[in-house]
Amino acid sequence: RKEVEQDPGPFNVPEGATVAFNCTYSNSASQSFFWYRQDCRKEPKLLMSVYSSGNEDGRFTAQLNRASQYISLLIRDSKLSDSATYLCVVTPSGSARQLTFGSGTQLTVLP
Amino acid sequence: DVKVTQSSRYLVKRTGEKVFLECVQDMDHENMFWYRQDPGLGLRLIYFSYDVKMKEKGDIPEGYSVSREKKERFSLILESASTNQTSMYLCASSLYLREGRYEQYFGPGTRLTVT
């Protein structure tokens, strides 16, 4: 079983739609959680950290459910520029400096 | 702005060649990482380094070695390139955020093809 699992998609949604991605992780002792965004042929960049209480950044909301070991990302009012691959990222226990990446969920927002 | 640079965007090498991939960061970060990214497999950690002359194996170190002689530079070496090492190679360095969290900054990647 992969340490971090995501639905690869692709998710094709119209502009203005709300879309949600889920991610599950296998190590219950994982410490920190993130969503990264990777545009086509570009490097990954941090989108947002995920905190236990849930957190919001504009149109983006991230949630963590430790009991069920999943993380979610909600994008409201999708824009064309949101088209990218979204990577779920987990810090394994014992080493906050390392990251374990999911293989990503591809989103295409259609005009 | 943090800047992580990699020596080449595209590289084509022959089987058996020794390959050097260079990575430089300009923000005095202690931690540096080498990943490879393949379709369906995501990013996989090859090696990382917490300090000069210090290195640790990641998840897939076989066939690779690294060198960190200066804080800003982390090199990945393929001793004898093979076709299954054709991949996108991404270097990263990390910055401490808060509450035990580190943000990783990535270089633009090197797409290596081994023929």
CSV table of C-alpha atoms in Angstrom, one decimal:
chain,number,residue,atom,x,y,z
A,1,ARG,CA,0.0,0.0,0.0
A,2,LYS,CA,1.3,3.5,-0.9
A,3,GLU,CA,2.1,5.8,2.0
A,4,VAL,CA,0.0,8.6,0.4
A,5,GLU,CA,-2.8,7.8,-2.0
A,6,GLN,CA,-4.7,10.2,-4.2
A,7,ASP,CA,-7.3,9.7,-6.9
A,8,PRO,CA,-5.3,10.6,-10.0
A,9,GLY,CA,-8.3,12.0,-11.8
A,10,PRO,CA,-8.4,13.7,-14.2
A,11,PHE,CA,-11.1,16.0,-12.8
A,12,ASN,CA,-12.6,18.2,-15.5
A,13,VAL,CA,-14.9,20.9,-14.1
A,14,PRO,CA,-16.5,24.0,-15.5
A,15,GLU,CA,-15.3,27.5,-14.4
A,16,GLY,CA,-17.0,28.5,-11.2
A,17,ALA,CA,-17.5,24.9,-10.0
A,18,THR,CA,-16.6,23.7,-6.6
A,19,VAL,CA,-14.3,20.7,-6.6
A,20,ALA,CA,-12.9,18.6,-3.8
A,21,PHE,CA,-9.9,16.2,-3.6
A,22,ASN,CA,-9.2,13.7,-1.0
A,23,CYS,CA,-6.0,12.0,0.0
A,24,THR,CA,-5.3,9.2,2.5
A,25,TYR,CA,-2.1,8.4,4.3
A,26,SER,CA,-1.1,5.1,5.9
A,27,ASN,CA,1.2,6.2,8.7
A,28,SER,CA,-0.9,7.2,11.7
A,29,ALA,CA,2.1,8.9,13.3
A,30,SER,CA,2.5,11.3,10.4
A,31,GLN,CA,3.2,14.8,11.7
A,32,SER,CA,2.5,17.5,9.1
A,33,PHE,CA,0.4,17.8,6.0
A,34,PHE,CA,0.5,20.0,3.0
A,35,TRP,CA,-1.0,20.5,-0.5
A,36,TYR,CA,1.5,21.4,-3.2
A,37,ARG,CA,0.5,22.5,-6.7
A,38,GLN,CA,2.4,21.5,-9.9
A,39,ASP,CA,1.7,23.1,-13.2
A,40,CYS,CA,2.4,21.3,-16.4
A,41,ARG,CA,6.2,20.9,-17.0
A,42,LYS,CA,6.9,23.0,-13.9
A,43,GLU,CA,8.2,22.2,-10.4
A,44,PRO,CA,5.9,21.7,-7.4
A,45,LYS,CA,5.1,24.7,-5.2
A,46,LEU,CA,3.6,24.9,-1.8
A,47,LEU,CA,-0.1,25.7,-1.9
A,48,MET,CA,-1.0,25.5,1.7
A,49,SER,CA,-0.3,23.7,5.0
A,50,VAL,CA,-3.1,21.6,6.5
A,51,TYR,CA,-3.8,22.1,10.2
A,52,SER,CA,-5.8,20.0,12.5
A,53,SER,CA,-8.5,22.7,12.9
A,54,GLY,CA,-8.8,23.1,9.2
A,55,ASN,CA,-7.7,26.2,7.4
A,56,GLU,CA,-8.8,28.5,4.6
A,57,ASP,CA,-6.9,30.6,2.1
A,58,GLY,CA,-9.2,32.5,-0.2
A,59,ARG,CA,-11.1,30.0,-2.3
A,60,PHE,CA,-9.1,27.1,-0.9
A,61,THR,CA,-10.0,25.1,2.2
A,62,ALA,CA,-8.0,22.3,3.6
A,63,GLN,CA,-9.2,19.8,6.2
A,64,LEU,CA,-7.4,17.1,8.2
A,65,ASN,CA,-9.1,14.0,9.7
A,66,ARG,CA,-6.6,12.2,11.8
A,67,ALA,CA,-9.0,9.5,12.9
A,68,SER,CA,-9.7,8.5,9.3
A,69,GLN,CA,-6.2,9.4,8.1
A,70,TYR,CA,-7.3,11.6,5.3
A,71,ILE,CA,-6.8,15.1,4.0
A,72,SER,CA,-9.0,17.1,1.8
A,73,LEU,CA,-8.7,20.2,-0.4
A,74,LEU,CA,-11.8,22.1,-1.5
A,75,ILE,CA,-11.6,24.7,-4.3
A,76,ARG,CA,-14.5,27.1,-4.6
A,77,ASP,CA,-15.4,29.2,-7.7
A,78,SER,CA,-12.8,27.4,-9.9
A,79,LYS,CA,-10.7,29.5,-12.2
A,80,LEU,CA,-9.0,28.5,-15.4
A,81,SER,CA,-5.7,29.2,-13.7
A,82,ASP,CA,-6.5,26.5,-11.1
A,83,SER,CA,-5.8,23.9,-13.7
A,84,ALA,CA,-2.8,21.9,-12.4
A,85,THR,CA,-1.9,18.8,-10.6
A,86,TYR,CA,-2.4,18.9,-6.8
A,87,LEU,CA,0.0,16.9,-4.7
A,88,CYS,CA,-0.9,15.7,-1.2
A,89,VAL,CA,2.2,15.7,1.0
A,90,VAL,CA,2.8,14.2,4.4
A,91,THR,CA,5.7,14.5,6.8
A,92,PRO,CA,6.6,11.0,8.1
A,93,SER,CA,7.0,10.5,11.8
A,94,GLY,CA,10.5,11.0,13.1
A,95,SER,CA,11.7,13.5,10.5
A,96,ALA,CA,10.0,16.7,10.0
A,97,ARG,CA,12.4,17.7,7.3
A,98,GLN,CA,11.4,14.9,4.9
A,99,LEU,CA,8.3,14.9,2.8
A,100,THR,CA,6.3,12.0,1.2
A,101,PHE,CA,4.4,12.9,-1.9
A,102,GLY,CA,1.2,11.5,-3.3
A,103,SER,CA,1.3,11.0,-7.1
A,104,GLY,CA,-1.1,13.9,-7.6
A,105,THR,CA,-4.6,14.6,-8.8
A,106,GLN,CA,-5.0,16.4,-12.1
A,107,LEU,CA,-7.5,19.2,-12.4
A,108,THR,CA,-8.6,20.9,-15.6
A,109,VAL,CA,-11.0,23.8,-15.3
A,110,LEU,CA,-12.9,24.3,-18.6
A,111,PRO,CA,-14.2,27.6,-19.9
B,1,ASP,CA,12.8,35.0,-3.2
B,2,VAL,CA,14.3,31.6,-2.7
B,3,LYS,CA,16.0,30.3,-5.8
B,4,VAL,CA,17.0,26.8,-6.5
B,5,THR,CA,18.8,26.2,-9.8
B,6,GLN,CA,19.7,23.0,-11.6
B,7,SER,CA,22.5,22.8,-14.1
B,8,SER,CA,20.5,21.5,-17.1
B,9,ARG,CA,16.8,21.4,-18.1
B,10,TYR,CA,17.3,18.6,-20.6
B,11,LEU,CA,20.1,16.0,-20.8
B,12,VAL,CA,20.6,13.0,-23.0
B,13,LYS,CA,23.2,10.4,-22.0
B,14,ARG,CA,24.2,7.0,-23.2
B,15,THR,CA,23.9,3.8,-21.2
B,16,GLY,CA,27.0,3.4,-19.0
B,17,GLU,CA,28.0,7.0,-18.9
B,18,LYS,CA,28.6,8.8,-15.6
B,19,VAL,CA,26.2,11.6,-15.1
B,20,PHE,CA,26.4,14.6,-12.8
B,21,LEU,CA,23.3,16.7,-11.9
B,22,GLU,CA,24.1,19.9,-10.1
B,23,CYS,CA,21.8,21.9,-7.8
B,24,VAL,CA,22.5,25.2,-6.2
B,25,GLN,CA,20.3,27.2,-3.7
B,26,ASP,CA,20.9,30.8,-2.7
B,27,MET,CA,19.1,30.9,0.7
B,28,ASP,CA,21.6,29.3,3.0
B,29,HIS,CA,19.2,26.3,3.6
B,30,GLU,CA,20.7,23.4,5.6
B,31,ASN,CA,18.5,20.8,4.0
B,32,MET,CA,18.7,19.7,0.4
B,33,PHE,CA,17.0,16.8,-1.5
B,34,TRP,CA,17.0,14.9,-4.7
B,35,TYR,CA,13.8,13.4,-6.1
B,36,ARG,CA,12.8,11.7,-9.3
B,37,GLN,CA,9.3,12.1,-10.7
B,38,ASP,CA,7.7,9.4,-12.9
B,39,PRO,CA,4.2,9.2,-14.2
B,40,GLY,CA,1.9,7.4,-11.8
B,41,LEU,CA,4.6,7.1,-9.2
B,42,GLY,CA,4.9,10.7,-8.1
B,43,LEU,CA,8.0,12.1,-6.5
B,44,ARG,CA,10.3,9.6,-4.9
B,45,LEU,CA,13.2,10.7,-2.6
B,46,ILE,CA,16.6,9.5,-3.7
B,47,TYR,CA,19.0,11.2,-1.3
B,48,PHE,CA,18.9,14.1,1.1
B,49,SER,CA,21.4,16.1,3.1
B,50,TYR,CA,21.1,18.0,6.4
B,51,ASP,CA,24.5,19.6,6.3
B,52,VAL,CA,27.8,19.9,4.4
B,53,LYS,CA,29.4,16.5,3.8
B,54,MET,CA,26.4,14.8,5.3
B,55,LYS,CA,24.0,12.6,3.3
B,56,GLU,CA,21.2,10.1,4.0
B,57,LYS,CA,19.6,7.6,1.7
B,58,GLY,CA,16.0,8.2,0.7
B,59,ASP,CA,13.6,5.6,-0.6
B,60,ILE,CA,15.3,4.7,-3.9
B,61,PRO,CA,19.1,5.3,-3.6
B,62,GLU,CA,20.2,2.4,-5.7
B,63,GLY,CA,22.3,3.4,-8.7
B,64,TYR,CA,22.8,6.9,-7.3
B,65,SER,CA,25.3,8.8,-5.1
B,66,VAL,CA,25.5,12.4,-3.9
B,67,SER,CA,28.0,15.0,-2.9
B,68,ARG,CA,27.6,18.0,-0.7
B,69,GLU,CA,31.0,19.8,-0.4
B,70,LYS,CA,29.4,23.3,0.1
B,71,LYS,CA,26.2,24.3,1.8
B,72,GLU,CA,24.7,25.8,-1.3
B,73,ARG,CA,25.5,22.9,-3.7
B,74,PHE,CA,24.1,19.3,-3.8
B,75,SER,CA,25.1,17.1,-6.6
B,76,LEU,CA,23.5,13.8,-7.8
B,77,ILE,CA,25.7,11.3,-9.5
B,78,LEU,CA,24.6,8.4,-11.7
B,79,GLU,CA,27.7,6.2,-11.6
B,80,SER,CA,26.7,4.2,-14.7
B,81,ALA,CA,23.5,5.5,-16.3
B,82,SER,CA,20.9,2.9,-17.3
B,83,THR,CA,17.7,3.3,-19.3
B,84,ASN,CA,15.5,2.9,-16.2
B,85,GLN,CA,17.0,6.1,-14.9
B,86,THR,CA,15.3,8.1,-17.6
B,87,SER,CA,13.2,10.4,-15.6
B,88,MET,CA,12.6,14.0,-14.3
B,89,TYR,CA,15.0,14.8,-11.5
B,90,LEU,CA,14.0,17.5,-9.1
B,91,CYS,CA,16.2,19.1,-6.5
B,92,ALA,CA,14.8,20.9,-3.4
B,93,SER,CA,16.0,22.8,-0.4
B,94,SER,CA,13.8,23.4,2.7
B,95,LEU,CA,13.0,26.3,5.0
B,96,TYR,CA,11.7,26.0,8.5
B,97,LEU,CA,8.2,27.5,8.7
B,98,ARG,CA,6.9,27.0,12.2
B,99,GLU,CA,5.5,24.3,14.5
B,100,GLY,CA,8.0,21.7,13.2
B,101,ARG,CA,7.0,22.3,9.5
B,102,TYR,CA,9.4,22.7,6.7
B,103,GLU,CA,8.5,24.1,3.2
B,104,GLN,CA,10.4,22.7,0.3
B,105,TYR,CA,11.4,24.8,-2.6
B,106,PHE,CA,12.1,23.0,-5.9
B,107,GLY,CA,14.4,23.7,-8.8
B,108,PRO,CA,12.9,23.6,-12.3
B,109,GLY,CA,13.9,20.0,-12.9
B,110,THR,CA,16.2,18.2,-15.2
B,111,ARG,CA,14.7,15.8,-17.7
B,112,LEU,CA,17.2,13.1,-18.2
B,113,THR,CA,17.0,10.6,-21.1
B,114,VAL,CA,19.3,7.6,-21.1
B,115,THR,CA,19.5,5.9,-24.5
